[in-house]
PDB file of C-alpha atoms in Angstrom:
ATOM      1  CA  MET K  26      -0.921 -11.985  -5.908  1.00 42.00           C
ATOM      2  CA  ASN K  27       2.474 -10.620  -4.850  1.00 45.00           C
ATOM      3  CA  ALA K  28       2.658 -10.117  -1.122  1.00 46.00           C
ATOM      4  CA  PRO K  29       5.039  -7.304   0.197  1.00 47.00           C
ATOM      5  CA  VAL K  30       8.294  -8.425   1.721  1.00 49.00           C
ATOM      6  CA  ARG K  31       8.470  -7.158   4.982  1.00 62.00           C
ATOM      7  CA  PHE K  32      11.611  -5.909   6.655  1.00 69.00           C
ATOM      8  CA  GLN K  33      12.587  -4.504  10.138  1.00 74.00           C
ATOM      9  CA  SER K  34      15.387  -2.344   9.172  1.00 83.00           C
ATOM     10  CA  LEU K  35      17.394  -0.965   6.293  1.00 89.00           C
ATOM     11  CA  THR K  36      21.151  -0.029   7.300  1.00 93.00           C
ATOM     12  CA  VAL K  37      23.477   2.152   5.024  1.00 95.00           C
ATOM     13  CA  SER K  38      27.124   2.072   5.741  1.00 95.00           C
ATOM     14  CA  GLY K  39      30.349   3.219   3.920  1.00 96.00           C
ATOM     15  CA  LEU K  40      28.190   4.191   0.841  1.00 96.00           C
ATOM     16  CA  GLY K  41      30.124   5.734  -1.872  1.00 96.00           C
ATOM     17  CA  ILE K  42      28.874   6.624  -5.470  1.00 97.00           C
ATOM     18  CA  SER K  43      31.382   7.265  -8.319  1.00 96.00           C
ATOM     19  CA  SER K  44      31.550   7.993 -12.044  1.00 95.00           C
ATOM     20  CA  GLY K  45      34.888   6.303 -13.420  1.00 92.00           C
ATOM     21  CA  ASP K  46      37.716   7.769 -11.227  1.00 93.00           C
ATOM     22  CA  THR K  47      35.598  10.634  -9.776  1.00 95.00           C
ATOM     23  CA  THR K  48      33.910  10.001  -6.365  1.00 95.00           C
ATOM     24  CA  ILE K  49      30.543  11.829  -6.156  1.00 95.00           C
ATOM     25  CA  VAL K  50      29.166  10.233  -2.790  1.00 96.00           C
ATOM     26  CA  ARG K  51      31.294   8.941   0.074  1.00 95.00           C
ATOM     27  CA  ASP K  52      31.040   7.415   3.284  1.00 95.00           C
ATOM     28  CA  VAL K  53      27.136   7.741   3.683  1.00 96.00           C
ATOM     29  CA  ALA K  54      25.694   5.849   6.922  1.00 95.00           C
ATOM     30  CA  PHE K  55      22.388   5.888   8.284  1.00 94.00           C
ATOM     31  CA  THR K  56      19.655   3.391   9.726  1.00 92.00           C
ATOM     32  CA  LEU K  57      16.003   3.283   9.135  1.00 88.00           C
ATOM     33  CA  ALA K  58      13.808   1.129  11.360  1.00 80.00           C
ATOM     34  CA  GLN K  59      10.161   0.391  10.897  1.00 74.00           C
ATOM     35  CA  GLY K  60       8.075   3.265  12.029  1.00 69.00           C
ATOM     36  CA  ARG K  61      11.134   5.556  12.475  1.00 77.00           C
ATOM     37  CA  PRO K  62      11.039   7.796   9.247  1.00 84.00           C
ATOM     38  CA  VAL K  63      14.430   9.222   8.081  1.00 91.00           C
ATOM     39  CA  THR K  64      14.992  12.690   5.986  1.00 93.00           C
ATOM     40  CA  LEU K  65      17.895  13.430   3.963  1.00 95.00           C
ATOM     41  CA  LEU K  66      18.612  17.102   3.960  1.00 95.00           C
ATOM     42  CA  GLY K  67      20.819  19.041   1.609  1.00 95.00           C
ATOM     43  CA  ALA K  68      20.960  21.591  -1.093  1.00 93.00           C
ATOM     44  CA  SER K  69      20.635  20.512  -4.926  1.00 91.00           C
ATOM     45  CA  GLY K  70      23.642  18.512  -5.886  1.00 91.00           C
ATOM     46  CA  SER K  71      24.496  17.251  -2.231  1.00 94.00           C
ATOM     47  CA  GLY K  72      23.989  13.574  -3.408  1.00 94.00           C
ATOM     48  CA  LYS K  73      20.718  12.977  -1.571  1.00 94.00           C
ATOM     49  CA  SER K  74      19.049  11.783  -4.578  1.00 92.00           C
ATOM     50  CA  LEU K  75      21.892   9.510  -5.637  1.00 95.00           C
ATOM     51  CA  VAL K  76      21.772   7.827  -2.217  1.00 95.00           C
ATOM     52  CA  ALA K  77      17.661   7.176  -2.978  1.00 92.00           C
ATOM     53  CA  HIS K  78      18.690   5.245  -6.302  1.00 91.00           C
ATOM     54  CA  ALA K  79      21.513   3.328  -4.747  1.00 92.00           C
ATOM     55  CA  ILE K  80      19.059   2.002  -2.496  1.00 91.00           C
ATOM     56  CA  MET K  81      16.297   1.176  -5.428  1.00 87.00           C
ATOM     57  CA  GLY K  82      18.923  -0.120  -7.507  1.00 86.00           C
ATOM     58  CA  SER K  83      18.342   2.577 -10.137  1.00 87.00           C
ATOM     59  CA  LEU K  84      21.505   4.655 -10.478  1.00 90.00           C
ATOM     60  CA  PRO K  85      21.829   6.068 -13.927  1.00 90.00           C
ATOM     61  CA  ALA K  86      24.366   4.281 -16.594  1.00 90.00           C
ATOM     62  CA  GLY K  87      28.146   5.064 -15.757  1.00 93.00           C
ATOM     63  CA  LEU K  88      27.432   5.410 -11.913  1.00 95.00           C
ATOM     64  CA  VAL K  89      28.568   2.593  -9.600  1.00 94.00           C
ATOM     65  CA  ALA K  90      27.554   2.394  -5.892  1.00 95.00           C
ATOM     66  CA  ARG K  91      29.959   0.593  -3.389  1.00 95.00           C
ATOM     67  CA  GLY K  92      29.539  -0.191   0.433  1.00 95.00           C
ATOM     68  CA  VAL K  93      26.846  -1.783   2.233  1.00 94.00           C
ATOM     69  CA  ILE K  94      23.049  -1.265   1.791  1.00 92.00           C
ATOM     70  CA  LYS K  95      21.316  -3.755   4.026  1.00 91.00           C
ATOM     71  CA  LEU K  96      17.561  -4.637   4.154  1.00 84.00           C
ATOM     72  CA  ASP K  97      17.514  -6.643   7.180  1.00 83.00           C
ATOM     73  CA  ASP K  98      20.327  -9.249   6.515  1.00 82.00           C
ATOM     74  CA  GLU K  99      20.492  -9.119   2.888  1.00 84.00           C
ATOM     75  CA  ASP K 100      23.028  -6.509   1.211  1.00 87.00           C
ATOM     76  CA  LEU K 101      21.429  -5.071  -1.769  1.00 85.00           C
ATOM     77  CA  LEU K 102      24.667  -4.134  -3.379  1.00 87.00           C
ATOM     78  CA  ALA K 103      25.990  -7.682  -3.151  1.00 82.00           C
ATOM     79  CA  LYS K 104      22.860  -9.031  -5.090  1.00 76.00           C
ATOM     80  CA  SER K 105      22.397  -8.811  -8.789  1.00 73.00           C
ATOM     81  CA  LEU K 106      20.668  -5.687 -10.213  1.00 72.00           C
ATOM     82  CA  GLU K 107      17.988  -8.160 -11.550  1.00 74.00           C
ATOM     83  CA  ARG K 108      17.335  -9.215  -7.836  1.00 72.00           C
ATOM     84  CA  THR K 109      17.310  -5.730  -6.358  1.00 71.00           C
ATOM     85  CA  ARG K 110      14.848  -4.819  -9.148  1.00 71.00           C
ATOM     86  CA  ALA K 111      12.506  -7.448  -8.275  1.00 71.00           C
ATOM     87  CA  ARG K 112      11.804  -5.823  -4.988  1.00 72.00           C
ATOM     88  CA  TRP K 113      10.456  -2.618  -6.984  1.00 72.00           C
ATOM     89  CA  GLY K 114       7.196  -1.990  -5.861  1.00 66.00           C
ATOM     90  CA  ARG K 115       6.754  -5.161  -3.853  1.00 72.00           C
ATOM     91  CA  THR K 116       9.190  -3.765  -1.399  1.00 82.00           C
ATOM     92  CA  ILE K 117      10.482  -0.231  -2.135  1.00 85.00           C
ATOM     93  CA  ALA K 118       8.871   2.443  -4.111  1.00 87.00           C
ATOM     94  CA  ILE K 119       9.813   5.992  -4.828  1.00 87.00           C
ATOM     95  CA  LEU K 120       8.018   9.225  -5.489  1.00 87.00           C
ATOM     96  CA  PRO K 121      10.127  11.036  -8.286  1.00 82.00           C
ATOM     97  CA  GLN K 122      11.038  14.723  -8.064  1.00 79.00           C
ATOM     98  CA  GLU K 123       8.772  15.729 -11.129  1.00 82.00           C
ATOM     99  CA  PRO K 124       5.433  13.532 -11.157  1.00 82.00           C
ATOM    100  CA  TRP K 125       4.054  15.067 -14.656  1.00 81.00           C
ATOM    101  CA  LEU K 126       7.141  13.920 -16.336  1.00 83.00           C
ATOM    102  CA  ALA K 127       6.997  10.216 -14.742  1.00 85.00           C
ATOM    103  CA  LEU K 128       3.333   9.947 -15.779  1.00 93.00           C
ATOM    104  CA  ASP K 129       2.414   8.644 -19.396  1.00 94.00           C
ATOM    105  CA  PRO K 130       0.843  11.555 -21.108  1.00 94.00           C
ATOM    106  CA  THR K 131      -1.111   9.217 -23.349  1.00 96.00           C
ATOM    107  CA  MET K 132      -2.765   7.242 -20.742  1.00 96.00           C
ATOM    108  CA  ARG K 133      -5.925   8.069 -18.500  1.00 97.00           C
ATOM    109  CA  ILE K 134      -4.773   8.248 -14.740  1.00 96.00           C
ATOM    110  CA  ALA K 135      -7.395   5.159 -14.398  1.00 96.00           C
ATOM    111  CA  GLY K 136      -5.127   2.915 -16.836  1.00 96.00           C
ATOM    112  CA  GLN K 137      -1.947   4.011 -15.254  1.00 95.00           C
ATOM    113  CA  VAL K 138      -2.826   2.991 -11.841  1.00 95.00           C
ATOM    114  CA  GLY K 139      -4.920   0.073 -12.868  1.00 95.00           C
ATOM    115  CA  GLU K 140      -2.155  -1.585 -14.750  1.00 93.00           C
ATOM    116  CA  VAL K 141       0.195  -1.824 -11.509  1.00 92.00           C
ATOM    117  CA  HIS K 142      -2.768  -3.974 -10.182  1.00 93.00           C
ATOM    118  CA  ARG K 143      -2.936  -6.170 -13.106  1.00 93.00           C
ATOM    119  CA  TYR K 144       0.681  -6.518 -14.019  1.00 89.00           C
ATOM    120  CA  LEU K 145       2.369  -6.194 -10.638  1.00 85.00           C
ATOM    121  CA  HIS K 146      -0.104  -8.144  -8.493  1.00 86.00           C
ATOM    122  CA  GLY K 147      -1.706 -10.332 -10.955  1.00 89.00           C
ATOM    123  CA  ARG K 148      -5.388  -9.252 -10.486  1.00 92.00           C
ATOM    124  CA  GLY K 149      -8.154  -9.894 -13.159  1.00 93.00           C
ATOM    125  CA  SER K 150      -9.587  -6.719 -14.892  1.00 92.00           C
ATOM    126  CA  ALA K 151     -12.402  -6.132 -12.683  1.00 94.00           C
ATOM    127  CA  GLU K 152     -10.660  -6.288  -9.240  1.00 94.00           C
ATOM    128  CA  ALA K 153      -7.734  -4.291 -10.882  1.00 93.00           C
ATOM    129  CA  GLN K 154     -10.514  -1.416 -11.616  1.00 94.00           C
ATOM    130  CA  THR K 155     -11.856  -1.893  -8.166  1.00 95.00           C
ATOM    131  CA  SER K 156      -8.748  -1.392  -6.602  1.00 94.00           C
ATOM    132  CA  MET K 157      -7.636   1.684  -8.780  1.00 95.00           C
ATOM    133  CA  ARG K 158     -10.743   3.485  -7.710  1.00 95.00           C
ATOM    134  CA  ALA K 159      -9.953   2.554  -3.982  1.00 94.00           C
ATOM    135  CA  ASP K 160      -6.487   3.994  -4.376  1.00 93.00           C
ATOM    136  CA  LEU K 161      -7.355   7.237  -6.295  1.00 95.00           C
ATOM    137  CA  THR K 162     -10.250   7.885  -3.982  1.00 94.00           C
ATOM    138  CA  GLU K 163      -7.694   7.541  -0.999  1.00 91.00           C
ATOM    139  CA  VAL K 164      -5.740  10.536  -2.507  1.00 92.00           C
ATOM    140  CA  GLY K 165      -8.868  12.438  -3.283  1.00 92.00           C
ATOM    141  CA  LEU K 166      -9.055  11.734  -7.138  1.00 94.00           C
ATOM    142  CA  GLY K 167     -11.978   9.459  -7.217  1.00 93.00           C
ATOM    143  CA  ASN K 168     -13.841  11.932  -9.534  1.00 94.00           C
ATOM    144  CA  ARG K 169     -10.857  12.150 -11.926  1.00 95.00           C
ATOM    145  CA  THR K 170     -10.347   8.762 -12.940  1.00 95.00           C
ATOM    146  CA  GLN K 171     -10.716   9.434 -16.638  1.00 96.00           C
ATOM    147  CA  ALA K 172      -8.419  12.506 -16.597  1.00 96.00           C
ATOM    148  CA  TYR K 173      -5.064  12.676 -18.580  1.00 96.00           C
ATOM    149  CA  PRO K 174      -2.273  13.906 -16.808  1.00 95.00           C
ATOM    150  CA  HIS K 175      -2.058  17.207 -18.686  1.00 94.00           C
ATOM    151  CA  GLU K 176      -5.585  18.010 -17.436  1.00 96.00           C
ATOM    152  CA  LEU K 177      -4.459  17.945 -13.803  1.00 94.00           C
ATOM    153  CA  SER K 178      -2.561  20.294 -11.871  1.00 91.00           C
ATOM    154  CA  GLY K 179       0.749  19.775 -10.267  1.00 89.00           C
ATOM    155  CA  GLY K 180      -0.720  18.821  -6.883  1.00 90.00           C
ATOM    156  CA  MET K 181      -3.058  16.410  -8.534  1.00 93.00           C
ATOM    157  CA  CYS K 182      -0.236  14.923 -10.599  1.00 93.00           C
ATOM    158  CA  GLN K 183       1.720  14.392  -7.440  1.00 90.00           C
ATOM    159  CA  ARG K 184      -1.554  12.686  -5.891  1.00 92.00           C
ATOM    160  CA  VAL K 185      -1.612  10.398  -8.968  1.00 94.00           C
ATOM    161  CA  VAL K 186       2.157   9.278  -8.259  1.00 92.00           C
ATOM    162  CA  ILE K 187       1.220   8.692  -4.659  1.00 91.00           C
ATOM    163  CA  ALA K 188      -1.679   6.481  -5.756  1.00 92.00           C
ATOM    164  CA  LEU K 189       0.718   4.594  -8.021  1.00 92.00           C
ATOM    165  CA  ALA K 190       2.976   3.983  -4.997  1.00 87.00           C
ATOM    166  CA  LEU K 191       0.014   2.730  -2.802  1.00 84.00           C
ATOM    167  CA  ALA K 192      -1.246   0.635  -5.569  1.00 88.00           C
ATOM    168  CA  CYS K 193       2.266  -1.220  -5.367  1.00 86.00           C
ATOM    169  CA  ASN K 194       1.893  -1.688  -1.570  1.00 84.00           C
ATOM    170  CA  PRO K 195       5.563  -1.189  -0.459  1.00 86.00           C
ATOM    171  CA  GLN K 196       7.062  -1.365   2.794  1.00 85.00           C
ATOM    172  CA  LEU K 197       9.521   1.473   2.223  1.00 87.00           C
ATOM    173  CA  LEU K 198       8.399   4.603   0.489  1.00 90.00           C
ATOM    174  CA  ILE K 199      11.333   7.040  -0.683  1.00 92.00           C
ATOM    175  CA  ALA K 200       9.773  10.732  -1.484  1.00 91.00           C
ATOM    176  CA  ASP K 201      12.142  12.536  -3.263  1.00 91.00           C
ATOM    177  CA  GLU K 202      11.605  16.224  -3.141  1.00 90.00           C
ATOM    178  CA  PRO K 203       7.649  15.693  -3.373  1.00 89.00           C
ATOM    179  CA  THR K 204       6.851  19.307  -2.896  1.00 86.00           C
ATOM    180  CA  THR K 205       8.862  20.496  -5.759  1.00 83.00           C
ATOM    181  CA  GLY K 206       7.296  23.152  -7.799  1.00 81.00           C
ATOM    182  CA  LEU K 207       4.233  23.431  -5.776  1.00 84.00           C
ATOM    183  CA  ASP K 208       2.630  26.488  -3.690  1.00 86.00           C
ATOM    184  CA  VAL K 209       2.924  26.319  -0.095  1.00 87.00           C
ATOM    185  CA  THR K 210      -0.702  25.316   0.373  1.00 86.00           C
ATOM    186  CA  THR K 211      -0.357  22.316  -1.844  1.00 87.00           C
ATOM    187  CA  GLN K 212       3.005  21.470  -0.228  1.00 88.00           C
ATOM    188  CA  LYS K 213       1.354  21.286   2.934  1.00 90.00           C
ATOM    189  CA  ALA K 214      -1.640  19.257   1.664  1.00 90.00           C
ATOM    190  CA  VAL K 215       0.764  16.598  -0.231  1.00 89.00           C
ATOM    191  CA  MET K 216       2.908  16.266   2.769  1.00 91.00           C
ATOM    192  CA  ASP K 217      -0.033  15.825   5.371  1.00 91.00           C
ATOM    193  CA  LEU K 218      -1.362  13.163   2.679  1.00 90.00           C
ATOM    194  CA  ILE K 219       1.903  11.244   2.440  1.00 89.00           C
ATOM    195  CA  VAL K 220       2.275  11.316   6.272  1.00 89.00           C
ATOM    196  CA  GLU K 221      -1.102  10.081   6.996  1.00 89.00           C
ATOM    197  CA  LEU K 222      -1.081   7.527   4.159  1.00 86.00           C
ATOM    198  CA  THR K 223       2.210   5.854   5.329  1.00 84.00           C
ATOM    199  CA  ARG K 224       1.055   5.780   8.792  1.00 85.00           C
ATOM    200  CA  ARG K 225      -2.111   4.272   7.827  1.00 85.00           C
ATOM    201  CA  ARG K 226      -0.443   1.549   5.899  1.00 82.00           C
ATOM    202  CA  SER K 227       2.578   1.217   8.312  1.00 82.00           C
ATOM    203  CA  MET K 228       5.289   2.144   5.533  1.00 84.00           C
ATOM    204  CA  SER K 229       8.657   3.204   6.468  1.00 87.00           C
ATOM    205  CA  THR K 230       9.769   6.616   4.519  1.00 89.00           C
ATOM    206  CA  ILE K 231      12.769   8.121   3.580  1.00 92.00           C
ATOM    207  CA  LEU K 232      11.983  11.823   2.629  1.00 93.00           C
ATOM    208  CA  ILE K 233      14.663  13.694   0.471  1.00 94.00           C
ATOM    209  CA  THR K 234      14.393  17.560   0.617  1.00 94.00           C
ATOM    210  CA  HIS K 235      16.380  20.786   0.487  1.00 93.00           C
ATOM    211  CA  ASP K 236      13.619  22.623   2.363  1.00 91.00           C
ATOM    212  CA  LEU K 237      14.717  23.350   6.098  1.00 90.00           C
ATOM    213  CA  GLY K 238      11.040  24.423   6.986  1.00 88.00           C
ATOM    214  CA  LEU K 239       9.662  21.221   5.529  1.00 88.00           C
ATOM    215  CA  ALA K 240      12.205  19.055   7.515  1.00 89.00           C
ATOM    216  CA  ALA K 241      11.414  20.915  10.512  1.00 87.00           C
ATOM    217  CA  ALA K 242       7.473  20.788  10.302  1.00 87.00           C
ATOM    218  CA  TYR K 243       7.549  16.908   9.403  1.00 86.00           C
ATOM    219  CA  CYS K 244      10.628  15.146  10.683  1.00 82.00           C
ATOM    220  CA  ASP K 245      12.672  14.216  13.802  1.00 79.00           C
ATOM    221  CA  ARG K 246      15.656  12.176  12.450  1.00 88.00           C
ATOM    222  CA  VAL K 247      17.696  14.201   9.985  1.00 93.00           C
ATOM    223  CA  VAL K 248      20.717  13.230   7.927  1.00 94.00           C
ATOM    224  CA  VAL K 249      22.422  16.328   6.456  1.00 95.00           C
ATOM    225  CA  MET K 250      24.384  16.057   3.359  1.00 96.00           C
ATOM    226  CA  GLU K 251      26.841  18.446   1.773  1.00 95.00           C
ATOM    227  CA  LYS K 252      28.746  18.051  -1.365  1.00 94.00           C
ATOM    228  CA  GLY K 253      28.395  13.988  -1.287  1.00 95.00           C
ATOM    229  CA  ARG K 254      29.187  13.621   2.407  1.00 95.00           C
ATOM    230  CA  VAL K 255      27.068  13.270   5.718  1.00 95.00           C
ATOM    231  CA  VAL K 256      27.941  16.319   7.702  1.00 93.00           C
TER     232      VAL K 256
END
C-alpha cells in the first residue's frame, strides 16, 4: 500500500506562469501550513486555477511555470514532471471545476472509486470493494454505488469526485470552484461536506473560488488575485 507523504507546509514564492513571451501569472506568493486552509479568490481569468495546476504539475501544454513551490524543503518546480506527478493522489489531489466531465460516463461510480484503491494503493479486489463502499457511504452515496454519472445530479457528481479524492488519501486537497453550477442549498451541503471531511482526515486545503459569499462563510485566510497578480 502506498502511504501518503506527510508535509508540514507548502510555500509558493515568485510564481510566474507564461505562454511563450506572454506572462499570464506573475509574482504569486503565499504559505499554507497544516491545519491553516487558504483561499484563492478572484474573478474568472484572474489566474487562480493556473496556480493550482502549477502546484499539481498539471499545467496545459505550452504553459511554463517558474519561481518556487516548496513542499517542506522540496522545490516541486525544480523536480522532473514525473517526480511531481508521482505525488498525485498520494500527497496532493484536486477537485475539478466540472466533476461531471471528470467522471467516466461508461463506468459505474463503484468502479471509478474502487480502481483508485486497486491501482493507486495496490489493494486486492475484495479490500478495494470494502474501501470503495466506505468512501461512497462517507459522502452520502452508499446506496448509489451502481449508478452511472448521468444518473446523478450535479451535487451527487461532486460528491463522487470528493469520494475519489478521499480514496487517494492525500494530505493536500485543492478544491477548484467546487460549487460551480450548483444551487445555493447544494453549494452549502457540498462545502459543509468538504470542510467536515478535510477536518476529520486532517487534510490541508486550498479553496479556489470567485464567490465572495463562499469565501466569507468558510475562509479566514484569503489571497485575492486580479489579472494574474496577488493584490
